[in-house]
PDB file of C-alpha atoms in Angstrom:
ATOM      1  CA  MET A  14     -10.046 -10.259 -13.079  1.00  0.00           C
ATOM      2  CA  THR A  15      -6.778  -8.894 -11.519  1.00  0.00           C
ATOM      3  CA  THR A  16      -3.356  -9.800 -12.465  1.00  0.00           C
ATOM      4  CA  THR A  17      -0.627 -10.437  -9.938  1.00  0.00           C
ATOM      5  CA  THR A  18       2.719  -9.118  -9.963  1.00  0.00           C
ATOM      6  CA  LEU A  19       5.152 -11.883  -9.005  1.00  0.00           C
ATOM      7  CA  PRO A  20       8.439 -12.017  -7.259  1.00  0.00           C
ATOM      8  CA  ARG A  21      11.210 -12.781  -9.509  1.00  0.00           C
ATOM      9  CA  THR A  22      13.047 -14.806  -6.834  1.00  0.00           C
ATOM     10  CA  LEU A  23      13.053 -18.525  -7.538  1.00  0.00           C
ATOM     11  CA  SER A  24      12.296 -20.774  -4.386  1.00  0.00           C
ATOM     12  CA  LEU A  25      11.314 -24.230  -4.180  1.00  0.00           C
ATOM     13  CA  PRO A  26       7.837 -24.919  -2.964  1.00  0.00           C
ATOM     14  CA  SER A  27       7.182 -26.219   0.461  1.00  0.00           C
ATOM     15  CA  ALA A  28       6.328 -29.667   1.224  1.00  0.00           C
ATOM     16  CA  ARG A  29       2.855 -28.618   2.048  1.00  0.00           C
ATOM     17  CA  THR A  30       2.652 -26.789  -1.326  1.00  0.00           C
ATOM     18  CA  ILE A  31       3.856 -30.060  -3.161  1.00  0.00           C
ATOM     19  CA  ALA A  32       1.324 -32.120  -1.444  1.00  0.00           C
ATOM     20  CA  ASN A  33      -1.334 -29.464  -2.397  1.00  0.00           C
ATOM     21  CA  LEU A  34      -0.354 -29.538  -6.042  1.00  0.00           C
ATOM     22  CA  ALA A  35      -0.350 -33.329  -6.111  1.00  0.00           C
ATOM     23  CA  LEU A  36      -3.922 -33.240  -4.653  1.00  0.00           C
ATOM     24  CA  GLY A  37      -4.917 -30.812  -7.218  1.00  0.00           C
ATOM     25  CA  GLY A  38      -3.210 -32.891  -9.875  1.00  0.00           C
ATOM     26  CA  PHE A  39      -5.118 -36.008  -8.674  1.00  0.00           C
ATOM     27  CA  ALA A  40      -8.358 -34.162  -8.883  1.00  0.00           C
ATOM     28  CA  GLY A  41      -7.731 -33.112 -12.321  1.00  0.00           C
ATOM     29  CA  LEU A  42      -6.493 -36.528 -13.399  1.00  0.00           C
ATOM     30  CA  GLY A  43      -9.593 -38.270 -12.102  1.00  0.00           C
ATOM     31  CA  PHE A  44     -11.845 -36.057 -14.059  1.00  0.00           C
ATOM     32  CA  TRP A  45      -9.447 -36.609 -17.061  1.00  0.00           C
ATOM     33  CA  GLU A  46      -9.642 -40.386 -16.798  1.00  0.00           C
ATOM     34  CA  LEU A  47     -13.419 -40.419 -16.966  1.00  0.00           C
ATOM     35  CA  PHE A  48     -13.775 -37.717 -19.526  1.00  0.00           C
ATOM     36  CA  SER A  49     -11.228 -39.303 -21.959  1.00  0.00           C
ATOM     37  CA  ALA A  50     -12.724 -42.744 -21.637  1.00  0.00           C
ATOM     38  CA  VAL A  51     -16.399 -42.090 -21.786  1.00  0.00           C
ATOM     39  CA  PRO A  52     -17.872 -38.919 -23.370  1.00  0.00           C
ATOM     40  CA  THR A  53     -14.816 -38.871 -25.566  1.00  0.00           C
ATOM     41  CA  ALA A  54     -15.712 -42.369 -26.866  1.00  0.00           C
ATOM     42  CA  TRP A  55     -19.167 -41.337 -27.322  1.00  0.00           C
ATOM     43  CA  PHE A  56     -18.423 -38.278 -29.292  1.00  0.00           C
ATOM     44  CA  ALA A  57     -15.294 -39.025 -30.992  1.00  0.00           C
ATOM     45  CA  GLU A  58     -16.282 -42.947 -31.511  1.00  0.00           C
ATOM     46  CA  PHE A  59     -13.156 -43.902 -29.608  1.00  0.00           C
ATOM     47  CA  PRO A  60     -11.468 -42.716 -26.436  1.00  0.00           C
ATOM     48  CA  LEU A  61      -8.222 -40.846 -25.812  1.00  0.00           C
ATOM     49  CA  GLU A  62      -5.535 -43.171 -24.878  1.00  0.00           C
ATOM     50  CA  PRO A  63      -2.555 -41.143 -23.415  1.00  0.00           C
ATOM     51  CA  PRO A  64      -0.528 -44.155 -22.660  1.00  0.00           C
ATOM     52  CA  GLU A  65      -0.549 -45.112 -26.316  1.00  0.00           C
ATOM     53  CA  LEU A  66       1.053 -41.636 -27.163  1.00  0.00           C
ATOM     54  CA  VAL A  67       3.602 -42.309 -24.364  1.00  0.00           C
ATOM     55  CA  LYS A  68       4.383 -45.646 -25.658  1.00  0.00           C
ATOM     56  CA  SER A  69       4.686 -44.513 -29.295  1.00  0.00           C
ATOM     57  CA  LEU A  70       6.779 -41.368 -28.162  1.00  0.00           C
ATOM     58  CA  PHE A  71       9.220 -43.825 -26.590  1.00  0.00           C
ATOM     59  CA  SER A  72       9.355 -46.003 -29.648  1.00  0.00           C
ATOM     60  CA  HIS A  73       9.627 -43.141 -32.140  1.00  0.00           C
ATOM     61  CA  GLN A  74      12.298 -41.150 -30.343  1.00  0.00           C
ATOM     62  CA  LEU A  75      14.239 -43.553 -28.289  1.00  0.00           C
ATOM     63  CA  GLY A  76      13.503 -47.006 -29.972  1.00  0.00           C
ATOM     64  CA  LEU A  77      12.281 -48.341 -26.879  1.00  0.00           C
ATOM     65  CA  THR A  78       9.372 -50.340 -26.102  1.00  0.00           C
ATOM     66  CA  ILE A  79       7.711 -49.764 -22.919  1.00  0.00           C
ATOM     67  CA  SER A  80       4.835 -51.704 -21.166  1.00  0.00           C
ATOM     68  CA  THR A  81       1.299 -50.308 -20.841  1.00  0.00           C
ATOM     69  CA  PRO A  82       1.693 -50.095 -17.272  1.00  0.00           C
ATOM     70  CA  VAL A  83       4.883 -48.140 -17.373  1.00  0.00           C
ATOM     71  CA  ALA A  84       3.299 -45.793 -19.958  1.00  0.00           C
ATOM     72  CA  LYS A  85       0.426 -45.389 -17.636  1.00  0.00           C
ATOM     73  CA  LEU A  86       2.730 -44.659 -14.689  1.00  0.00           C
ATOM     74  CA  LEU A  87       4.429 -41.923 -16.719  1.00  0.00           C
ATOM     75  CA  HIS A  88       1.095 -40.490 -17.796  1.00  0.00           C
ATOM     76  CA  PHE A  89      -0.145 -40.421 -14.290  1.00  0.00           C
ATOM     77  CA  LEU A  90       2.964 -38.940 -12.937  1.00  0.00           C
ATOM     78  CA  THR A  91       2.757 -36.137 -15.560  1.00  0.00           C
ATOM     79  CA  GLY A  92      -0.998 -35.445 -14.559  1.00  0.00           C
ATOM     80  CA  PHE A  93      -0.745 -35.491 -10.749  1.00  0.00           C
ATOM     81  CA  LEU A  94       2.879 -34.148 -10.304  1.00  0.00           C
ATOM     82  CA  PHE A  95       4.631 -32.601 -13.445  1.00  0.00           C
ATOM     83  CA  TYR A  96       1.891 -30.688 -14.760  1.00  0.00           C
ATOM     84  CA  PRO A  97       0.930 -29.177 -11.360  1.00  0.00           C
ATOM     85  CA  LEU A  98       4.688 -28.308 -10.888  1.00  0.00           C
ATOM     86  CA  GLY A  99       4.551 -26.546 -14.145  1.00  0.00           C
ATOM     87  CA  TYR A 100       1.294 -24.607 -13.161  1.00  0.00           C
ATOM     88  CA  TYR A 101       3.139 -23.668 -10.097  1.00  0.00           C
ATOM     89  CA  ALA A 102       6.175 -22.368 -11.756  1.00  0.00           C
ATOM     90  CA  LEU A 103       4.079 -20.422 -14.431  1.00  0.00           C
ATOM     91  CA  THR A 104       1.763 -18.722 -11.892  1.00  0.00           C
ATOM     92  CA  ARG A 105       4.241 -18.168  -9.270  1.00  0.00           C
ATOM     93  CA  PHE A 106       7.228 -16.985 -11.494  1.00  0.00           C
ATOM     94  CA  VAL A 107       5.969 -16.025 -14.754  1.00  0.00           C
ATOM     95  CA  LYS A 108       2.475 -14.408 -14.883  1.00  0.00           C
ATOM     96  CA  SER A 109      -0.735 -14.833 -12.874  1.00  0.00           C
ATOM     97  CA  PHE A 110      -3.890 -13.674 -14.051  1.00  0.00           C
ATOM     98  CA  GLY A 111      -5.747 -15.174 -10.921  1.00  0.00           C
ATOM     99  CA  MET A 112      -8.500 -17.765 -10.824  1.00  0.00           C
ATOM    100  CA  PRO A 113     -10.235 -18.992 -12.722  1.00  0.00           C
ATOM    101  CA  ALA A 114      -8.085 -17.718 -15.618  1.00  0.00           C
ATOM    102  CA  ASP A 115      -4.987 -19.427 -14.419  1.00  0.00           C
ATOM    103  CA  GLY A 116      -6.536 -22.677 -14.424  1.00  0.00           C
ATOM    104  CA  TRP A 117      -8.156 -22.514 -17.789  1.00  0.00           C
ATOM    105  CA  ILE A 118      -4.992 -21.099 -19.407  1.00  0.00           C
ATOM    106  CA  TRP A 119      -2.728 -23.869 -17.753  1.00  0.00           C
ATOM    107  CA  GLY A 120      -5.337 -26.532 -19.099  1.00  0.00           C
ATOM    108  CA  VAL A 121      -4.946 -25.159 -22.611  1.00  0.00           C
ATOM    109  CA  ILE A 122      -1.168 -24.998 -22.328  1.00  0.00           C
ATOM    110  CA  THR A 123      -1.312 -28.926 -21.230  1.00  0.00           C
ATOM    111  CA  TYR A 124      -3.152 -29.588 -24.376  1.00  0.00           C
ATOM    112  CA  PHE A 125      -0.439 -27.997 -26.366  1.00  0.00           C
ATOM    113  CA  ILE A 126       2.219 -29.843 -24.570  1.00  0.00           C
ATOM    114  CA  ALA A 127       0.608 -33.028 -25.253  1.00  0.00           C
ATOM    115  CA  LEU A 128      -0.728 -32.699 -28.859  1.00  0.00           C
ATOM    116  CA  GLY A 129       1.233 -29.978 -30.074  1.00  0.00           C
ATOM    117  CA  PHE A 130       4.647 -31.004 -28.934  1.00  0.00           C
ATOM    118  CA  PHE A 131       4.568 -34.688 -27.982  1.00  0.00           C
ATOM    119  CA  ALA A 132       2.180 -36.134 -30.722  1.00  0.00           C
ATOM    120  CA  PRO A 133       4.213 -34.953 -33.456  1.00  0.00           C
ATOM    121  CA  LEU A 134       7.312 -36.514 -31.726  1.00  0.00           C
ATOM    122  CA  ALA A 135       5.232 -39.658 -31.414  1.00  0.00           C
ATOM    123  CA  GLY A 136       4.572 -39.837 -35.102  1.00  0.00           C
ATOM    124  CA  GLN A 137       1.187 -38.472 -34.802  1.00  0.00           C
ATOM    125  CA  ALA A 138      -0.406 -35.319 -36.625  1.00  0.00           C
ATOM    126  CA  PHE A 139      -0.008 -31.857 -34.801  1.00  0.00           C
ATOM    127  CA  LEU A 140      -2.809 -31.407 -32.258  1.00  0.00           C
ATOM    128  CA  LEU A 141      -4.359 -34.535 -33.940  1.00  0.00           C
ATOM    129  CA  THR A 142      -5.665 -32.665 -36.625  1.00  0.00           C
ATOM    130  CA  ASP A 143      -6.334 -35.815 -38.631  1.00  0.00           C
ATOM    131  CA  VAL A 144      -9.116 -36.700 -36.120  1.00  0.00           C
ATOM    132  CA  PRO A 145     -10.606 -33.334 -35.213  1.00  0.00           C
ATOM    133  CA  ARG A 146     -13.310 -34.495 -32.885  1.00  0.00           C
ATOM    134  CA  LEU A 147     -10.790 -36.350 -30.922  1.00  0.00           C
ATOM    135  CA  SER A 148      -8.571 -33.241 -30.608  1.00  0.00           C
ATOM    136  CA  LEU A 149     -11.466 -31.298 -29.688  1.00  0.00           C
ATOM    137  CA  MET A 150     -12.282 -33.346 -26.807  1.00  0.00           C
ATOM    138  CA  SER A 151      -8.804 -33.413 -25.658  1.00  0.00           C
ATOM    139  CA  LEU A 152      -8.671 -29.757 -25.689  1.00  0.00           C
ATOM    140  CA  ILE A 153     -11.880 -29.809 -23.617  1.00  0.00           C
ATOM    141  CA  GLY A 154     -10.661 -32.333 -21.374  1.00  0.00           C
ATOM    142  CA  HIS A 155      -7.352 -30.655 -20.790  1.00  0.00           C
ATOM    143  CA  ALA A 156      -8.884 -27.316 -20.181  1.00  0.00           C
ATOM    144  CA  ILE A 157     -11.290 -28.647 -17.449  1.00  0.00           C
ATOM    145  CA  TYR A 158      -8.204 -30.864 -15.893  1.00  0.00           C
ATOM    146  CA  GLY A 159      -6.270 -27.511 -15.778  1.00  0.00           C
ATOM    147  CA  TYR A 160      -9.256 -25.702 -14.062  1.00  0.00           C
ATOM    148  CA  LEU A 161      -9.894 -28.436 -11.679  1.00  0.00           C
ATOM    149  CA  ALA A 162      -6.300 -29.185 -10.720  1.00  0.00           C
ATOM    150  CA  ALA A 163      -5.518 -25.413 -10.176  1.00  0.00           C
ATOM    151  CA  PHE A 164      -8.982 -24.778  -8.320  1.00  0.00           C
ATOM    152  CA  VAL A 165      -8.190 -27.541  -5.966  1.00  0.00           C
ATOM    153  CA  PHE A 166      -4.647 -26.578  -5.409  1.00  0.00           C
ATOM    154  CA  GLU A 167      -5.676 -22.902  -4.776  1.00  0.00           C
ATOM    155  CA  GLN A 168      -8.335 -23.661  -2.264  1.00  0.00           C
ATOM    156  CA  LEU A 169      -6.003 -25.956  -0.352  1.00  0.00           C
ATOM    157  CA  GLU A 170      -3.225 -23.381  -0.304  1.00  0.00           C
ATOM    158  CA  ALA A 171      -5.786 -20.649   0.873  1.00  0.00           C
ATOM    159  CA  SER A 172      -6.996 -22.807   3.635  1.00  0.00           C
ATOM    160  CA  SER A 173      -3.487 -23.745   4.860  1.00  0.00           C
ATOM    161  CA  ALA A 174      -2.082 -20.047   4.640  1.00  0.00           C
ATOM    162  CA  PRO A 175      -1.283 -18.527   8.099  1.00  0.00           C
ATOM    163  CA  VAL A 176      -3.905 -16.148   9.273  1.00  0.00           C
ATOM    164  CA  ARG A 177      -2.792 -12.578   9.657  1.00  0.00           C
ATOM    165  CA  SER A 178      -3.872 -10.414  12.360  1.00  0.00           C
ATOM    166  CA  ARG A 179      -4.596  -6.857  11.790  1.00  0.00           C
TER     167      ARG A 179
END
């Protein structure tokens, strides 16, 4: 595995890069939705329900009641756009270890964002330690989500990069 020295200049990603990030995010989110509903329910005895976390967060922090469709929309926006943009910022402006490490690391970071930061703000236990099998499945699901989202994004970016002649 090689690390990459990154430029310290901040520049906005191109429209193509944002589209590639979203496509990677959709790939990871598609996996996540299936994983959180089926194998998680089998192993942990109930599924992961991110929209319920979003609803609880709005209720606890803002005193607002949001509908399930709005909570799902916010979760989907996070999964296909905001988390991929975070991956881009981390690997382009902070530190890159190269693939596949970047994807796995980003997936674990998303787990900590969701269950280490937002879950306590929503009135739930840190990392859902009160339901350890659900927490474990969330960790596995987020890690694979991060890997898939990063893998698809990086493949699309590599295929759309200009060819350099010698």
